[in-house]
Coordinates of C-alpha atoms in Angstrom, one line a residue:
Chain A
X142 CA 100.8 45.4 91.0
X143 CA 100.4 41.9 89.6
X144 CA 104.1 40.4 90.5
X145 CA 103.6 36.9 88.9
X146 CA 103.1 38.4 85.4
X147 CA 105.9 40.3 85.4
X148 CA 108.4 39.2 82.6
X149 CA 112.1 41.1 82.7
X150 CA 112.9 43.0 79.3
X151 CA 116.0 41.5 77.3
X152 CA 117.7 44.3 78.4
X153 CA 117.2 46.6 82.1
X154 CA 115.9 49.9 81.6
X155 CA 116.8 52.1 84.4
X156 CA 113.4 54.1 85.8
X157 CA 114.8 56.7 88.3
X158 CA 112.9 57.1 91.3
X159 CA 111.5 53.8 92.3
X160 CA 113.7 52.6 94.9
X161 CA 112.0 53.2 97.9
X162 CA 113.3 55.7 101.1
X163 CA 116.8 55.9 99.4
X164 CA 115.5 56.3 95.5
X165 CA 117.2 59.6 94.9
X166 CA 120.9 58.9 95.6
X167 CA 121.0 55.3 94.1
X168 CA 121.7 55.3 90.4
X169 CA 123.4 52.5 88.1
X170 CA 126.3 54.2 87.3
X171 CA 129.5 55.4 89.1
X172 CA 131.9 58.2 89.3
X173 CA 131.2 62.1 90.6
X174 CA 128.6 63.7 89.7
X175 CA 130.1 67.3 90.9
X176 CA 133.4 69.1 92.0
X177 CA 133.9 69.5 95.5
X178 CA 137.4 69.4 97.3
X179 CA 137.1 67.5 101.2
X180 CA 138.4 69.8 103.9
X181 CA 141.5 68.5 105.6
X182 CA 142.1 69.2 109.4
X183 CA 145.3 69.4 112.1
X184 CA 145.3 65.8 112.3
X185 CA 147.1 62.9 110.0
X186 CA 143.9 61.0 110.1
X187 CA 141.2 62.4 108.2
X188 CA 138.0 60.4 108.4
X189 CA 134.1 61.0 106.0
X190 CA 131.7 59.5 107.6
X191 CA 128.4 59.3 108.8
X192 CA 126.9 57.4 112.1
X193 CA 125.4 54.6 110.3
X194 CA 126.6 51.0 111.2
X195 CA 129.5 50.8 108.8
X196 CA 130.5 54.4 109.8
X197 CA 130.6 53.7 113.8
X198 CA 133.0 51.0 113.0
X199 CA 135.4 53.1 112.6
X200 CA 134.8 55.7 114.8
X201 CA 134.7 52.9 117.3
X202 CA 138.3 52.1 116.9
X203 CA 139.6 55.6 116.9
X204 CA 138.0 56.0 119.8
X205 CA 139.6 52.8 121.2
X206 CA 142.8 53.5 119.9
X207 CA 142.4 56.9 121.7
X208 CA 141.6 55.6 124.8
X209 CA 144.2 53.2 125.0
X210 CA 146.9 55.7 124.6
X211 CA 147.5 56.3 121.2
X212 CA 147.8 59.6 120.6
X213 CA 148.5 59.2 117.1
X214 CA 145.3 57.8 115.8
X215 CA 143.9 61.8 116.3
X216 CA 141.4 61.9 113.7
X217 CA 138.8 64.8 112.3
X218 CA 135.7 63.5 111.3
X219 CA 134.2 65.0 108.8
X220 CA 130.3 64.3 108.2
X221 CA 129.3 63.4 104.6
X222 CA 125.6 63.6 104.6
X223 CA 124.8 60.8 101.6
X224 CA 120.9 62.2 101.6
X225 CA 122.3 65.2 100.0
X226 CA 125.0 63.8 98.0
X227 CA 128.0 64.6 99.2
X228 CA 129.6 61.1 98.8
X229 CA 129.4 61.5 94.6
X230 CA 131.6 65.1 94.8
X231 CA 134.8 64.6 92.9
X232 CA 136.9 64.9 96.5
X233 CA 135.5 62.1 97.8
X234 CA 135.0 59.7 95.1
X235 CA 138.9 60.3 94.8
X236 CA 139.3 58.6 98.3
X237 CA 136.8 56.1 97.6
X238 CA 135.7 55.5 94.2
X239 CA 132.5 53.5 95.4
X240 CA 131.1 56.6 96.7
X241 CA 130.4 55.0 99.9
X242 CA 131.0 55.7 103.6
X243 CA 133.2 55.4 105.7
X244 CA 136.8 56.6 103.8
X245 CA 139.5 57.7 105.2
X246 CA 143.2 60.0 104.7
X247 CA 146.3 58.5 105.7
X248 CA 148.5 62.0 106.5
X249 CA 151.1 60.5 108.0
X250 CA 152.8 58.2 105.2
X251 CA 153.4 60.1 102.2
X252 CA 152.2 60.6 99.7
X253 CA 148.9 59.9 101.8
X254 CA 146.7 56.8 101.8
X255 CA 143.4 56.2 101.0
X256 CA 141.3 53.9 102.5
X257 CA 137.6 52.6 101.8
X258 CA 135.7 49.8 102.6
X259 CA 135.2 49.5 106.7
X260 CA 136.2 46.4 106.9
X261 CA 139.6 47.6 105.3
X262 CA 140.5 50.9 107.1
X263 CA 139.6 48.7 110.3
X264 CA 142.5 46.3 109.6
X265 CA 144.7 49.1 108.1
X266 CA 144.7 50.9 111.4
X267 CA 144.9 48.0 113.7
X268 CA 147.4 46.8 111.9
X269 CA 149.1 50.4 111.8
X270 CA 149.4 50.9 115.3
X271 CA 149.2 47.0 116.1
X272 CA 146.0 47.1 118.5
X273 CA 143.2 45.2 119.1
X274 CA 143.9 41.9 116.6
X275 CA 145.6 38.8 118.2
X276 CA 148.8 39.0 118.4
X277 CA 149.6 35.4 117.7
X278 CA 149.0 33.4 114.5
X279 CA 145.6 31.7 115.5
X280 CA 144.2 34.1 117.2
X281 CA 144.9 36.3 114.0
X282 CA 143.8 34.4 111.8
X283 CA 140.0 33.3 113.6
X284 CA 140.0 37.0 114.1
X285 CA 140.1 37.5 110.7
X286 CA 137.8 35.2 109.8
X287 CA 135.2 36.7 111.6
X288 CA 136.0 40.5 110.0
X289 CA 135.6 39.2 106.9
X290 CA 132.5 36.9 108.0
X291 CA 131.0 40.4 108.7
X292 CA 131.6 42.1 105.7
X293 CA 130.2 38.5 103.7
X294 CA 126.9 38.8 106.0
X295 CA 126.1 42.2 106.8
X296 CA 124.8 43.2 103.5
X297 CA 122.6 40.9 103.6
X298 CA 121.4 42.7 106.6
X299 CA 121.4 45.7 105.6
X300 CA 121.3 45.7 101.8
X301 CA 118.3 42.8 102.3
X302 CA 116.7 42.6 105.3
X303 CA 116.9 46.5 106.6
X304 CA 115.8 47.7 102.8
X305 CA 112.5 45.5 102.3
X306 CA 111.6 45.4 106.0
X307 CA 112.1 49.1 107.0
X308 CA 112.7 50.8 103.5
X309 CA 111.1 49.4 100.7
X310 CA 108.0 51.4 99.2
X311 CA 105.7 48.4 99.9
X312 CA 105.8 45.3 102.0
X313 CA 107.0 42.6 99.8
X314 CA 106.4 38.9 101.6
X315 CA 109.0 37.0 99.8
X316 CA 112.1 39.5 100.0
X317 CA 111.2 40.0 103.7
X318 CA 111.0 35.7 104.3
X319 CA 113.7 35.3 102.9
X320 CA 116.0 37.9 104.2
X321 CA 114.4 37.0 108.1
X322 CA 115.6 33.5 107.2
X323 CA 119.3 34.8 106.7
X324 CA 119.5 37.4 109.2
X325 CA 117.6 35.0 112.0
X326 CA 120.4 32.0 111.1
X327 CA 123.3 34.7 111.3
X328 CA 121.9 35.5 114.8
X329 CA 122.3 31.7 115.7
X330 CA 125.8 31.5 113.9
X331 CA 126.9 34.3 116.4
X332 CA 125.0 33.0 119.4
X333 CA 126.2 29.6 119.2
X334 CA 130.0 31.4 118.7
X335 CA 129.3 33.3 121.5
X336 CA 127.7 31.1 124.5
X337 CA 131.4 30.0 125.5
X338 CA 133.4 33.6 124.7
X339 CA 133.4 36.6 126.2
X340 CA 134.4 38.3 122.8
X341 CA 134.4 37.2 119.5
X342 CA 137.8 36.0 119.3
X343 CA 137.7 34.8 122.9
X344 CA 139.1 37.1 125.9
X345 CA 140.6 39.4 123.3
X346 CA 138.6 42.4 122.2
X347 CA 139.6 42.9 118.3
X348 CA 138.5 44.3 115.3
X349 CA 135.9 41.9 115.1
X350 CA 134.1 42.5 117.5
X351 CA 133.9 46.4 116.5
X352 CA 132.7 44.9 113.1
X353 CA 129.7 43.2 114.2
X354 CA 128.5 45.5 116.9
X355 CA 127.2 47.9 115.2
X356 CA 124.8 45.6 113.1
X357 CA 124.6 42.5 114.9
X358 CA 124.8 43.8 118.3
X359 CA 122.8 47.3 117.7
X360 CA 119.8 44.9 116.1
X361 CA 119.2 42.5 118.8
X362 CA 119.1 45.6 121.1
X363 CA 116.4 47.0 119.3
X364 CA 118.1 49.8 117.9
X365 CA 118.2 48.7 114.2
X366 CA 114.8 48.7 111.7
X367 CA 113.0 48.5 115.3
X368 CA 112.8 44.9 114.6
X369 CA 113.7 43.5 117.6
X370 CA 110.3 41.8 118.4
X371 CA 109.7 40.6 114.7
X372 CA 113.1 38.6 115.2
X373 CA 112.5 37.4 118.1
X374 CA 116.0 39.3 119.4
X375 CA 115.7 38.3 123.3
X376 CA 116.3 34.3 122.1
X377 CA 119.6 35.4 120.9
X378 CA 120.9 35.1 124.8
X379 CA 124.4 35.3 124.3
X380 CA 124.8 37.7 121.8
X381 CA 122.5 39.8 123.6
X382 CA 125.0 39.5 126.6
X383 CA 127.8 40.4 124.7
X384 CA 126.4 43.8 123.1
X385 CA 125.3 44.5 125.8
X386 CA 128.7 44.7 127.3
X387 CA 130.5 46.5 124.3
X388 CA 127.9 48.9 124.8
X389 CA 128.9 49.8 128.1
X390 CA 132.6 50.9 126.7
X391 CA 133.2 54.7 127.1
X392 CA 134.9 54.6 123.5
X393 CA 132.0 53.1 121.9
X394 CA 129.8 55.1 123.4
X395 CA 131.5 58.3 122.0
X396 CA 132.4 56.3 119.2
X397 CA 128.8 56.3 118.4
X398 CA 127.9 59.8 118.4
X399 CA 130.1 61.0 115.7
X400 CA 129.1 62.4 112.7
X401 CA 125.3 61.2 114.0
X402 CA 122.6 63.9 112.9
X403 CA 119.6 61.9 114.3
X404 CA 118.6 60.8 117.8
X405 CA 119.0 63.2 120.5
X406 CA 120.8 66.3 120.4
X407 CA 123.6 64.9 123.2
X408 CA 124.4 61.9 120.9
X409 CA 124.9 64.0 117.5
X410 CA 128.5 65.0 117.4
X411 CA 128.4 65.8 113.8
X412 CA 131.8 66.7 113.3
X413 CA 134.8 65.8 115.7
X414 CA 138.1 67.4 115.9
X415 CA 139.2 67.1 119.0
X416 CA 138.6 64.9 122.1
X417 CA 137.0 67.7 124.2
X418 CA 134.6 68.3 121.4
X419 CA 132.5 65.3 123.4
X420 CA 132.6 67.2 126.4
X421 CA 131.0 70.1 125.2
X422 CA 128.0 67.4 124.0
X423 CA 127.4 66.9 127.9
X424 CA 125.8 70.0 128.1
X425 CA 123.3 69.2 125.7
X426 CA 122.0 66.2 127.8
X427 CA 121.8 68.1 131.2
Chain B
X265 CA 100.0 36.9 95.4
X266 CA 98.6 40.0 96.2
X267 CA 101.7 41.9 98.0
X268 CA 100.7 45.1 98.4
X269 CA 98.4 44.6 101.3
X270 CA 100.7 42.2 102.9
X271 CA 101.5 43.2 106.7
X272 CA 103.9 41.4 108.1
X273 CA 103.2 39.6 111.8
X274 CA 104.2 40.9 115.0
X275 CA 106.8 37.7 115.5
X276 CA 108.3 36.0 112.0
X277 CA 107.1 32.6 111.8
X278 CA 109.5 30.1 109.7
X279 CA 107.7 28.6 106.4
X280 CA 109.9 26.0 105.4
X281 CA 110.3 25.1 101.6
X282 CA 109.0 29.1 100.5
X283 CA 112.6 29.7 98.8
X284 CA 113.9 29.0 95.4
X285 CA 115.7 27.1 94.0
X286 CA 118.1 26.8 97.5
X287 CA 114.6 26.2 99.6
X288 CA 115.5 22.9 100.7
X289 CA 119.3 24.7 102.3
X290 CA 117.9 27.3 104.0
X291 CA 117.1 27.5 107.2
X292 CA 116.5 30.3 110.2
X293 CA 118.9 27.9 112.1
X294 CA 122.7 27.5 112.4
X295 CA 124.6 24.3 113.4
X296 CA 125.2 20.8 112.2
X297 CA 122.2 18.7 111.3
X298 CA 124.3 15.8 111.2
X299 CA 127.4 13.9 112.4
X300 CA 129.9 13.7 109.8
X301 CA 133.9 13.7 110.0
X302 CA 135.9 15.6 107.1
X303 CA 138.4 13.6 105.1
X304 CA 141.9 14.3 105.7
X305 CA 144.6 13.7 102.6
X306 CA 148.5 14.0 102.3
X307 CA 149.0 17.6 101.8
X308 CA 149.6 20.6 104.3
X309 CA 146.5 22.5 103.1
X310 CA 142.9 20.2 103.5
X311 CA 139.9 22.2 100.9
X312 CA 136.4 21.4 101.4
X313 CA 134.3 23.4 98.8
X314 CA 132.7 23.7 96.0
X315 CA 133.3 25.5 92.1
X316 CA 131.0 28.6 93.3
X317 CA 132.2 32.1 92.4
X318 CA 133.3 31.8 96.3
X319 CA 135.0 28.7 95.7
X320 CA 136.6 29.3 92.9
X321 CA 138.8 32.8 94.2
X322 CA 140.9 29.9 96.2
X323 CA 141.6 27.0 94.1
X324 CA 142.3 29.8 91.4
X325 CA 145.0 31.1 94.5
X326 CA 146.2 27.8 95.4
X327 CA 146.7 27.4 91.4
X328 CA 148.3 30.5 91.4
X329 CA 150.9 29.6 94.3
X330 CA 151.8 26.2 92.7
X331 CA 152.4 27.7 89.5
X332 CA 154.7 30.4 90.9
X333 CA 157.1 27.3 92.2
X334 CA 155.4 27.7 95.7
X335 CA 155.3 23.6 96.5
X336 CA 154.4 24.4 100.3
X337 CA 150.7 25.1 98.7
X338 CA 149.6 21.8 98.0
X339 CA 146.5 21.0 98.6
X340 CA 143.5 18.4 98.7
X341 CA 140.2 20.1 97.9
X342 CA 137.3 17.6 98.6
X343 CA 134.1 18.4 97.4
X344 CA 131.2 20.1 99.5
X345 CA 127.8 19.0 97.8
X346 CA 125.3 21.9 99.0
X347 CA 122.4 20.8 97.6
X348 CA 122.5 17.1 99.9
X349 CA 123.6 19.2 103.1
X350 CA 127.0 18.4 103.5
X351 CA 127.8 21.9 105.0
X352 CA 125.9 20.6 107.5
X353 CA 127.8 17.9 108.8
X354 CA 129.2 18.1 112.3
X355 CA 133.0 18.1 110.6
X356 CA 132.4 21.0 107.9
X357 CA 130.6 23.3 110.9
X358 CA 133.7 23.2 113.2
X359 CA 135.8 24.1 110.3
X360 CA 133.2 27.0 109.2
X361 CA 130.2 27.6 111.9
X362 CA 128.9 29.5 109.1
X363 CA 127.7 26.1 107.2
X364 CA 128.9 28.2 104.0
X365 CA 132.1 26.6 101.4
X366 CA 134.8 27.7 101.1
X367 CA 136.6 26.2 104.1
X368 CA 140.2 25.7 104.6
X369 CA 142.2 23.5 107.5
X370 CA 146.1 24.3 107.7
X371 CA 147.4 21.7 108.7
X372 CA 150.9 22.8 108.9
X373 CA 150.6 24.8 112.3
X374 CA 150.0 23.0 115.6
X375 CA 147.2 22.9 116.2
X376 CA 146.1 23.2 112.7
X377 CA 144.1 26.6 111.6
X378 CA 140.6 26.9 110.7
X379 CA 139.6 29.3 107.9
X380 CA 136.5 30.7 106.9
X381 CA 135.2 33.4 104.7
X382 CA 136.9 33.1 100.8
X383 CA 138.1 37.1 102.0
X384 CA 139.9 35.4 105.1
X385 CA 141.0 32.4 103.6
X386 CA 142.5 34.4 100.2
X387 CA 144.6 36.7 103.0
X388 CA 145.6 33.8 105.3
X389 CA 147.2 32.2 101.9
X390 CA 148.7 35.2 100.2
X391 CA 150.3 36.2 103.6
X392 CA 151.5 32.8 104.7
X393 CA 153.6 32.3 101.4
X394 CA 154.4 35.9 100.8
X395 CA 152.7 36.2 97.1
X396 CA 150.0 38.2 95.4
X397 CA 149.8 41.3 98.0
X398 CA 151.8 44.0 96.8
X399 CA 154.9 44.1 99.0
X400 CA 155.2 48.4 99.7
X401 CA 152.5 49.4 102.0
X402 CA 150.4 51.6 99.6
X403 CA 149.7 49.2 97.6
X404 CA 148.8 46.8 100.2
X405 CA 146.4 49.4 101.3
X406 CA 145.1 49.4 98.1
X407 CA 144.8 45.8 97.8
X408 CA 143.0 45.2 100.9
X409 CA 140.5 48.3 100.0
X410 CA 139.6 46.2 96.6
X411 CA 139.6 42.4 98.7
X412 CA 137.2 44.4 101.2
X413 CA 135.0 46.4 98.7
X414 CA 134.4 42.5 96.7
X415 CA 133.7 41.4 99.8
X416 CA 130.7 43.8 100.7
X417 CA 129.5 44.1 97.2
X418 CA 129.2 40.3 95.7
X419 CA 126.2 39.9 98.5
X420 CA 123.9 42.2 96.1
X421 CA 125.1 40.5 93.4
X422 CA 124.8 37.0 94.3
X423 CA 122.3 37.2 97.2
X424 CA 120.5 39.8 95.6
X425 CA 120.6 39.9 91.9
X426 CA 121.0 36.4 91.6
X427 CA 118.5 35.1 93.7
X428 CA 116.2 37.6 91.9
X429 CA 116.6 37.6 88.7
X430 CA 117.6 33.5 88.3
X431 CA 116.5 31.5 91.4
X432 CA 113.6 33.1 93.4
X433 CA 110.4 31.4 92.3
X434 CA 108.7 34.4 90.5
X435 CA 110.1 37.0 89.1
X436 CA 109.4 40.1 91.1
X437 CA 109.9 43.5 88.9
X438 CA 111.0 45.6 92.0
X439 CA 113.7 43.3 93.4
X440 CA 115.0 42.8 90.6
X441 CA 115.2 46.6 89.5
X442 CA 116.4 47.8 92.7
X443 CA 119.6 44.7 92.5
X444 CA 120.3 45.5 88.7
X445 CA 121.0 49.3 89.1
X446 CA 123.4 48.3 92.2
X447 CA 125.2 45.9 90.1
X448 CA 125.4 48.1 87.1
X449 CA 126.7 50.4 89.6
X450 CA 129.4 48.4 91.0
X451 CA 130.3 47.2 87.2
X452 CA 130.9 51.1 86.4
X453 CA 133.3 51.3 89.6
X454 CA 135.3 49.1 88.7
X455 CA 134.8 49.9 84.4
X456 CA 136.2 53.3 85.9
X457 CA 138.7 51.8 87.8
X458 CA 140.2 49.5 85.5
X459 CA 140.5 52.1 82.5
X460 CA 144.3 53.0 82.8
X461 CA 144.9 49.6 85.0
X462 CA 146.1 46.0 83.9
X463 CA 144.8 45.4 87.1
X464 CA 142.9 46.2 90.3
X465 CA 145.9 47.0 91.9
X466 CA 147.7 48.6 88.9
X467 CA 150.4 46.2 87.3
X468 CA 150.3 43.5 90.1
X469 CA 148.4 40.5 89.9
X470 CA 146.8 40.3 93.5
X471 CA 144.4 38.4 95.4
X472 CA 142.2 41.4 94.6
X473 CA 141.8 40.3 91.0
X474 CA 141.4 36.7 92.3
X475 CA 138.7 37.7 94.7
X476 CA 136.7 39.8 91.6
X477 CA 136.8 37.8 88.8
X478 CA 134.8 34.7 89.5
X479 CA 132.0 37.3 90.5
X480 CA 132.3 40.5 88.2
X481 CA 135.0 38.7 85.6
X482 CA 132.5 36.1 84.6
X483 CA 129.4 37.8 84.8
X484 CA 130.4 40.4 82.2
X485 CA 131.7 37.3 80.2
X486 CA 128.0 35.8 80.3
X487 CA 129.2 33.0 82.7
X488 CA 126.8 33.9 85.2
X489 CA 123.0 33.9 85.7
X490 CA 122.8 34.3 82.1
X491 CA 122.6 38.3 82.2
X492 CA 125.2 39.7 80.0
X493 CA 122.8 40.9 77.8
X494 CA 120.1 42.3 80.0
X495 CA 123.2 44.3 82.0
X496 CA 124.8 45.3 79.2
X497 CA 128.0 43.7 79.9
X498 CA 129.4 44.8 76.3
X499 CA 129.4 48.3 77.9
X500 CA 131.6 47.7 80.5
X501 CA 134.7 47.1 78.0
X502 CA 137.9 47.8 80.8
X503 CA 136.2 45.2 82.8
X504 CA 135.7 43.2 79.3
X505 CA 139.5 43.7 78.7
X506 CA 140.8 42.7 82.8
X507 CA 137.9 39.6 82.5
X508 CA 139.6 38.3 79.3
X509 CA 142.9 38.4 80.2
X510 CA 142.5 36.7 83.8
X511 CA 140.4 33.7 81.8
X512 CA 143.5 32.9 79.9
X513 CA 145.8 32.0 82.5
X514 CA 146.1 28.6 83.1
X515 CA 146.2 28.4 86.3
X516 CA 142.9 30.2 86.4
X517 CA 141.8 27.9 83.9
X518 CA 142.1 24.6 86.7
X519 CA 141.4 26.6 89.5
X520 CA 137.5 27.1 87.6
X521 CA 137.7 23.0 87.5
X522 CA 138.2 21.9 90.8
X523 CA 135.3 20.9 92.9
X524 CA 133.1 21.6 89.7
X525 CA 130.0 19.1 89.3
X526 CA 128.3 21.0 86.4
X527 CA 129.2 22.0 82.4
X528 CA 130.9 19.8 80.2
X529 CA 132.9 16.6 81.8
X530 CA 136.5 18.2 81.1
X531 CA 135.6 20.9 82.8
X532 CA 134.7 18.6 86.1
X533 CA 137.4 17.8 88.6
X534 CA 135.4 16.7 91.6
X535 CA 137.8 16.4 93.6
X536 CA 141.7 17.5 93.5
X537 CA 144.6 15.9 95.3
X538 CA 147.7 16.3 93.3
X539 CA 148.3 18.2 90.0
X540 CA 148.3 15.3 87.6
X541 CA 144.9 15.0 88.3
X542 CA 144.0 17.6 85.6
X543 CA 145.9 16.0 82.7
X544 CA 143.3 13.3 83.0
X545 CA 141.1 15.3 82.3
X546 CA 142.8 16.5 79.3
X547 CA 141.2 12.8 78.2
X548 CA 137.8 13.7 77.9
X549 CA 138.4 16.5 75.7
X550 CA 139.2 15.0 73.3

């Protein structure tokens, strides 16, 4: 493979296959690529998911929303397993036409909502049943600021960094240099934000923070592209502090485990439908 | 360049100046690098930015507001030169830790607001004066999803594709490959989208649209990174359509000018502090 001589065509040829662990479900076009309805459950909220880092967002609040006494966020979770497809059947591409997980049904308004993009059903349903933003005006709007600062960055993470680090057929220097620049100056955005707040938005546990956990927090505990070392995670004092704290949350913990099929059989929940459906997981780990 | 035996070390070690074109920005390190105060004009709402695709989705909103009769949205945008560091001024970082343009400072609360993140600052603005999110809660739903799915996308286009396939200092055939089917990807979702729509959110003109266009809108129109041809933007005709009909409004049409140091000198308005400044401008046209 001689890079430097390489000269694009005038016009991109698509070669199927050479995209590295995730080749055969990226392609460059959109839309279904078969017929398949979504089940629907008891509950108004219907979520299809998986437990990657965007997915546990959501599955986070639920759960938080849940434990704070919300009986009305009741969700099923439904896995969509994107290894095999399932997010280009014609049900789901209706709910999110970017064949992308998380997505989620509305029941409850009619007719029912859907809802795509994390970073969108996680407002949506804070905003719904008016938890965990700010309640005044400034602390709405820094609290927004950071939501969105996550959707901005993480793909950089994850679509850059997490791709030519862990994913990528070969090691590439440049791609990896440059996206350890990004990733490593993020880190410092977050640890500079964080050395004087508890939270994101200060004392206030919010959407943010439920955001960034799952990539920002899960990394610098090592449980992301195992990369902790190559980053140098264990400088990053005060976002290590505050993961390390959300982790300890009962709901996040659960909130973790749904729609999981990897790990250890206790933390794969792969479909929820009810909140004793965690109980029966205990078993597993005894 | 030999990159397929490349191993990467245990620890990442910083090589400064290995980048780009944006080599000499970049760094593995956030906070200011300098002391330096904002200016502060006459009007409610202070901009500091630049005429990037980021950039533009406000001053094309702020546009928008003013034209609509809304006078509450006048604003000073003051420009933010990234290539001589200004985001890295001691002012610009405690308005947006981030070191990234746009930011916005309200001045109109007490104590004045901070905004960040073009996602945040679009939704701050649309909310505050009521405009451009579709009042009935579906299709603020929908909205949101489209603001949201922009914001997680444009990454691979501008920190992917971009770099790629314009900036990075060789070209690199499986980079570039891997960012062009993702792009082509997200140009079908919204060609799909946009079939039977005048726009993202159906009839409504929305922050949605204003978020897309300077990204999607002017790369189909060959406005950006020179790649219409190599994407085959001709194929993508809804977009086409949506992309041509956004780039007549006037509004738009200033909005594109304001902080803009590059192109032809009418098309340059360095720096914007009350509307007649653009019928200068009308001067060097001619």
């Amino acid at each position: 493979m001689t890079e430097t001589t390489y000269i694009p065509p005038k016009v991109w040829q698509w070669q199927a296959g050479n995209g590295g662990k995730f080749a055969n479900i990226n392609r460059p076009v959109a839309g279904p690529t078969h017929d398949k309805e979504l089940p629907v459950g008891k509950h108004p909220l219907q979520l299809y998911s998986l437990a990657t880092p965007n997915g546990v967002k959501v599955t986070i609040l639920l759960e938080e929303l849940l434990a704070a006494g919300i009986s009305a966020a009741e969700y099923d979770a439904w896995l969509i397993n994107i290894m095999e497809g399932d997010q280009f059947g014609s049900g789901f591409v209706a709910v999110n036409p970017n064949s992308k997980i998380p997505a989620l049904m509305d029941h409850s308004v009619n007719p029912p909502q859907r809802l795509f993009e994390s970073g969108s059903i996680l407002m949506y349903l804070a905003e719904k049943f008016n938890a965990f933003i700010p309640a005044d005006a400034a602390g709405r709007a820094e609290c927004f600021n950071w939501l969105f600062w996550q959707m901005g960055s993480a793909p950089i993470l994850g679509g850059g960094f997490g791709h030519f680090y862990a994913y990528a057929p070969e090691k590439y220097q440049y791609p990896i240099d440059r996206y350890t620049m990004e990733i490593k100056r993020q880190l410092d955005v977050l640890n500079r934000h964080l050395a004087d707040k508890e939270f994101i938005c200060g004392d206030e546990y919010s959407i943010a923070d439920m955001a960034i956990w799952p990539w920002y927090g899960v990394l610098v505990r090592g449980g992301l592209y195992d990369a902790a070392e190559f980053i140098e995670a264990h400088t990053y004092t005060h976002v290590l502090r505050w993961a390390n704290t959300i982790a300890e949350r009962p709901a996040v913990q659960r909130g973790r485990m749904v729609n999981r099929t990897w790990g250890e059989p206790h933390e794969q929940l792969h479909e929820r439908h009810d909140a004793s459906d965690f109980l029966l997981k205990t078993a597993d780990k005894v």
